[in-house]
mmCIF file with all atom_site columns, C-alpha atoms in Angstrom:
data_model
loop_
_atom_site.group_PDB
_atom_site.id
_atom_site.type_symbol
_atom_site.label_atom_id
_atom_site.label_alt_id
_atom_site.label_comp_id
_atom_site.label_asym_id
_atom_site.label_entity_id
_atom_site.label_seq_id
_atom_site.pdbx_PDB_ins_code
_atom_site.Cartn_x
_atom_site.Cartn_y
_atom_site.Cartn_z
_atom_site.occupancy
_atom_site.B_iso_or_equiv
_atom_site.pdbx_formal_charge
_atom_site.auth_seq_id
_atom_site.auth_comp_id
_atom_site.auth_asym_id
_atom_site.auth_atom_id
_atom_site.pdbx_PDB_model_num
ATOM 1  C CA . SER A 1 1  ? 192.928 -71.269 -22.037 1.00 60.00 ? 920  SER A CA 1
ATOM 2  C CA . THR A 1 2  ? 193.955 -73.210 -18.979 1.00 75.00 ? 921  THR A CA 1
ATOM 3  C CA . GLY A 1 3  ? 193.626 -72.812 -15.268 1.00 88.00 ? 922  GLY A CA 1
ATOM 4  C CA . VAL A 1 4  ? 191.748 -74.202 -12.341 1.00 94.00 ? 923  VAL A CA 1
ATOM 5  C CA . LEU A 1 5  ? 189.977 -72.529 -9.445  1.00 95.00 ? 924  LEU A CA 1
ATOM 6  C CA . GLY A 1 6  ? 189.275 -74.199 -6.129  1.00 94.00 ? 925  GLY A CA 1
ATOM 7  C CA . SER A 1 7  ? 186.124 -73.515 -4.130  1.00 93.00 ? 926  SER A CA 1
ATOM 8  C CA . TYR A 1 8  ? 186.835 -73.728 -0.387  1.00 94.00 ? 927  TYR A CA 1
ATOM 9  C CA . LYS A 1 9  ? 184.785 -73.530 2.814   1.00 91.00 ? 928  LYS A CA 1
ATOM 10 C CA . LYS A 1 10 ? 185.991 -73.540 6.415   1.00 91.00 ? 929  LYS A CA 1
ATOM 11 C CA . ASN A 1 11 ? 184.863 -76.534 8.469   1.00 89.00 ? 930  ASN A CA 1
ATOM 12 C CA . ALA A 1 12 ? 183.953 -76.496 12.164  1.00 91.00 ? 931  ALA A CA 1
ATOM 13 C CA . ALA A 1 13 ? 187.661 -76.785 13.068  1.00 93.00 ? 932  ALA A CA 1
ATOM 14 C CA . GLY A 1 14 ? 188.449 -73.702 10.979  1.00 92.00 ? 933  GLY A CA 1
ATOM 15 C CA . GLU A 1 15 ? 190.271 -75.651 8.263   1.00 92.00 ? 934  GLU A CA 1
ATOM 16 C CA . GLU A 1 16 ? 189.808 -74.764 4.589   1.00 92.00 ? 935  GLU A CA 1
ATOM 17 C CA . VAL A 1 17 ? 188.130 -77.718 2.876   1.00 90.00 ? 936  VAL A CA 1
ATOM 18 C CA . LEU A 1 18 ? 187.999 -78.117 -0.902  1.00 91.00 ? 937  LEU A CA 1
ATOM 19 C CA . ILE A 1 19 ? 184.375 -78.163 -2.022  1.00 88.00 ? 938  ILE A CA 1
ATOM 20 C CA . SER A 1 20 ? 184.919 -78.286 -5.772  1.00 88.00 ? 939  SER A CA 1
ATOM 21 C CA . ARG A 1 21 ? 187.247 -77.396 -8.611  1.00 90.00 ? 940  ARG A CA 1
ATOM 22 C CA . ILE A 1 22 ? 186.166 -75.064 -11.380 1.00 91.00 ? 941  ILE A CA 1
ATOM 23 C CA . ALA A 1 23 ? 187.700 -75.706 -14.789 1.00 88.00 ? 942  ALA A CA 1
ATOM 24 C CA . VAL A 1 24 ? 188.007 -73.509 -17.853 1.00 89.00 ? 943  VAL A CA 1
ATOM 25 C CA . GLY A 1 25 ? 184.607 -72.128 -18.820 1.00 86.00 ? 944  GLY A CA 1
ATOM 26 C CA . GLY A 1 26 ? 183.167 -72.621 -15.331 1.00 87.00 ? 945  GLY A CA 1
ATOM 27 C CA . LEU A 1 27 ? 181.130 -70.087 -13.441 1.00 86.00 ? 946  LEU A CA 1
ATOM 28 C CA . VAL A 1 28 ? 181.974 -68.378 -10.160 1.00 89.00 ? 947  VAL A CA 1
ATOM 29 C CA . GLY A 1 29 ? 179.489 -66.389 -8.083  1.00 88.00 ? 948  GLY A CA 1
ATOM 30 C CA . GLU A 1 30 ? 176.312 -67.738 -9.638  1.00 86.00 ? 949  GLU A CA 1
ATOM 31 C CA . VAL A 1 31 ? 174.622 -68.361 -6.287  1.00 86.00 ? 950  VAL A CA 1
ATOM 32 C CA . ALA A 1 32 ? 175.314 -64.801 -5.167  1.00 86.00 ? 951  ALA A CA 1
ATOM 33 C CA . ALA A 1 33 ? 173.972 -63.568 -8.513  1.00 84.00 ? 952  ALA A CA 1
ATOM 34 C CA . ILE A 1 34 ? 170.723 -65.427 -7.859  1.00 84.00 ? 953  ILE A CA 1
ATOM 35 C CA . ASP A 1 35 ? 170.137 -64.679 -4.182  1.00 87.00 ? 954  ASP A CA 1
ATOM 36 C CA . GLY A 1 36 ? 172.060 -61.413 -3.779  1.00 87.00 ? 955  GLY A CA 1
ATOM 37 C CA . LEU A 1 37 ? 173.937 -62.625 -0.690  1.00 90.00 ? 956  LEU A CA 1
ATOM 38 C CA . PRO A 1 38 ? 177.716 -62.714 -0.250  1.00 91.00 ? 957  PRO A CA 1
ATOM 39 C CA . SER A 1 39 ? 179.485 -65.833 -1.473  1.00 88.00 ? 958  SER A CA 1
ATOM 40 C CA . ALA A 1 40 ? 179.474 -68.733 0.972   1.00 86.00 ? 959  ALA A CA 1
ATOM 41 C CA . VAL A 1 41 ? 182.836 -70.021 -0.289  1.00 91.00 ? 960  VAL A CA 1
ATOM 42 C CA . LYS A 1 42 ? 186.331 -68.724 -0.964  1.00 94.00 ? 961  LYS A CA 1
ATOM 43 C CA . ILE A 1 43 ? 187.621 -69.097 -4.517  1.00 94.00 ? 962  ILE A CA 1
ATOM 44 C CA . ILE A 1 44 ? 191.363 -69.656 -4.903  1.00 95.00 ? 963  ILE A CA 1
ATOM 45 C CA . ALA A 1 45 ? 193.293 -69.861 -8.183  1.00 95.00 ? 964  ALA A CA 1
ATOM 46 C CA . GLU A 1 46 ? 195.190 -73.151 -8.092  1.00 94.00 ? 965  GLU A CA 1
ATOM 47 C CA . SER A 1 47 ? 197.003 -72.287 -11.300 1.00 92.00 ? 966  SER A CA 1
ATOM 48 C CA . PRO A 1 48 ? 197.215 -69.173 -13.476 1.00 93.00 ? 967  PRO A CA 1
ATOM 49 C CA . VAL A 1 49 ? 193.744 -68.252 -14.730 1.00 92.00 ? 968  VAL A CA 1
ATOM 50 C CA . GLU A 1 50 ? 192.090 -65.592 -16.833 1.00 90.00 ? 969  GLU A CA 1
ATOM 51 C CA . LEU A 1 51 ? 188.790 -64.357 -15.429 1.00 90.00 ? 970  LEU A CA 1
ATOM 52 C CA . ILE A 1 52 ? 186.154 -62.399 -17.271 1.00 90.00 ? 971  ILE A CA 1
ATOM 53 C CA . PRO A 1 53 ? 184.050 -60.372 -14.835 1.00 91.00 ? 972  PRO A CA 1
ATOM 54 C CA . ILE A 1 54 ? 180.411 -59.911 -15.780 1.00 90.00 ? 973  ILE A CA 1
ATOM 55 C CA . PRO A 1 55 ? 178.507 -57.086 -14.061 1.00 92.00 ? 974  PRO A CA 1
ATOM 56 C CA . LEU A 1 56 ? 175.701 -58.345 -11.818 1.00 89.00 ? 975  LEU A CA 1
ATOM 57 C CA . GLU A 1 57 ? 173.037 -56.345 -13.648 1.00 91.00 ? 976  GLU A CA 1
ATOM 58 C CA . LYS A 1 58 ? 174.112 -57.916 -16.952 1.00 92.00 ? 977  LYS A CA 1
ATOM 59 C CA . VAL A 1 59 ? 173.819 -61.389 -15.418 1.00 89.00 ? 978  VAL A CA 1
ATOM 60 C CA . LYS A 1 60 ? 170.368 -60.626 -14.002 1.00 88.00 ? 979  LYS A CA 1
ATOM 61 C CA . SER A 1 61 ? 169.031 -59.128 -17.243 1.00 91.00 ? 980  SER A CA 1
ATOM 62 C CA . THR A 1 62 ? 170.371 -62.055 -19.268 1.00 90.00 ? 981  THR A CA 1
ATOM 63 C CA . LEU A 1 63 ? 168.802 -64.607 -16.930 1.00 87.00 ? 982  LEU A CA 1
ATOM 64 C CA . GLU A 1 64 ? 165.466 -62.797 -17.110 1.00 89.00 ? 983  GLU A CA 1
ATOM 65 C CA . SER A 1 65 ? 165.479 -62.468 -20.902 1.00 94.00 ? 984  SER A CA 1
ATOM 66 C CA . GLN A 1 66 ? 167.045 -65.856 -21.688 1.00 91.00 ? 985  GLN A CA 1
ATOM 67 C CA . PRO A 1 67 ? 165.315 -68.659 -19.737 1.00 90.00 ? 986  PRO A CA 1
ATOM 68 C CA . LYS A 1 68 ? 167.659 -71.226 -21.291 1.00 93.00 ? 987  LYS A CA 1
ATOM 69 C CA . TRP A 1 69 ? 170.574 -69.569 -19.450 1.00 88.00 ? 988  TRP A CA 1
ATOM 70 C CA . MET A 1 70 ? 168.688 -69.785 -16.155 1.00 87.00 ? 989  MET A CA 1
ATOM 71 C CA . LYS A 1 71 ? 168.002 -73.461 -16.859 1.00 91.00 ? 990  LYS A CA 1
ATOM 72 C CA . LEU A 1 72 ? 171.693 -74.107 -17.564 1.00 89.00 ? 991  LEU A CA 1
ATOM 73 C CA . MET A 1 73 ? 172.697 -72.299 -14.370 1.00 87.00 ? 992  MET A CA 1
ATOM 74 C CA . VAL A 1 74 ? 170.221 -74.288 -12.272 1.00 89.00 ? 993  VAL A CA 1
ATOM 75 C CA . GLU A 1 75 ? 171.405 -77.551 -13.851 1.00 91.00 ? 994  GLU A CA 1
ATOM 76 C CA . ASN A 1 76 ? 175.010 -76.579 -13.069 1.00 86.00 ? 995  ASN A CA 1
ATOM 77 C CA . LEU A 1 77 ? 174.112 -75.812 -9.452  1.00 88.00 ? 996  LEU A CA 1
ATOM 78 C CA . ALA A 1 78 ? 172.256 -79.128 -9.135  1.00 91.00 ? 997  ALA A CA 1
ATOM 79 C CA . THR A 1 79 ? 175.321 -80.983 -10.425 1.00 88.00 ? 998  THR A CA 1
ATOM 80 C CA . GLN A 1 80 ? 177.569 -79.147 -7.971  1.00 85.00 ? 999  GLN A CA 1
ATOM 81 C CA . LEU A 1 81 ? 175.201 -79.948 -5.099  1.00 87.00 ? 1000 LEU A CA 1
ATOM 82 C CA . ARG A 1 82 ? 175.099 -83.647 -5.987  1.00 90.00 ? 1001 ARG A CA 1
ATOM 83 C CA . GLU A 1 83 ? 178.915 -83.794 -6.215  1.00 85.00 ? 1002 GLU A CA 1
ATOM 84 C CA . THR A 1 84 ? 179.263 -82.060 -2.858  1.00 82.00 ? 1003 THR A CA 1
ATOM 85 C CA . LEU A 1 85 ? 176.767 -84.411 -1.223  1.00 85.00 ? 1004 LEU A CA 1
ATOM 86 C CA . LYS A 1 86 ? 178.693 -87.423 -2.560  1.00 85.00 ? 1005 LYS A CA 1
ATOM 87 C CA . LYS A 1 87 ? 181.835 -86.081 -0.844  1.00 78.00 ? 1006 LYS A CA 1
ATOM 88 C CA . ILE A 1 88 ? 180.206 -85.862 2.568   1.00 79.00 ? 1007 ILE A CA 1
ATOM 89 C CA . SER A 1 89 ? 178.241 -89.138 2.496   1.00 73.00 ? 1008 SER A CA 1
#
């Protein structure tokens, strides 16, 4: 499989700013799955992609029954946060 997604957020001037790129095998919507709030970013396919939707209840039950998956998700979010902070510092 191939394909890349871009994660974008509007800045104060209303311009779409690239926050991160999501490669094959990456996750989209994990923050919303954790906190239940709408996504804070817009995801745009930058090339043809194949997405596999996972129902929210399936994600929640898996995270509750498989702590290793929660750990991996938190590690992924920490990496994304660090990369984002590098961009703005």
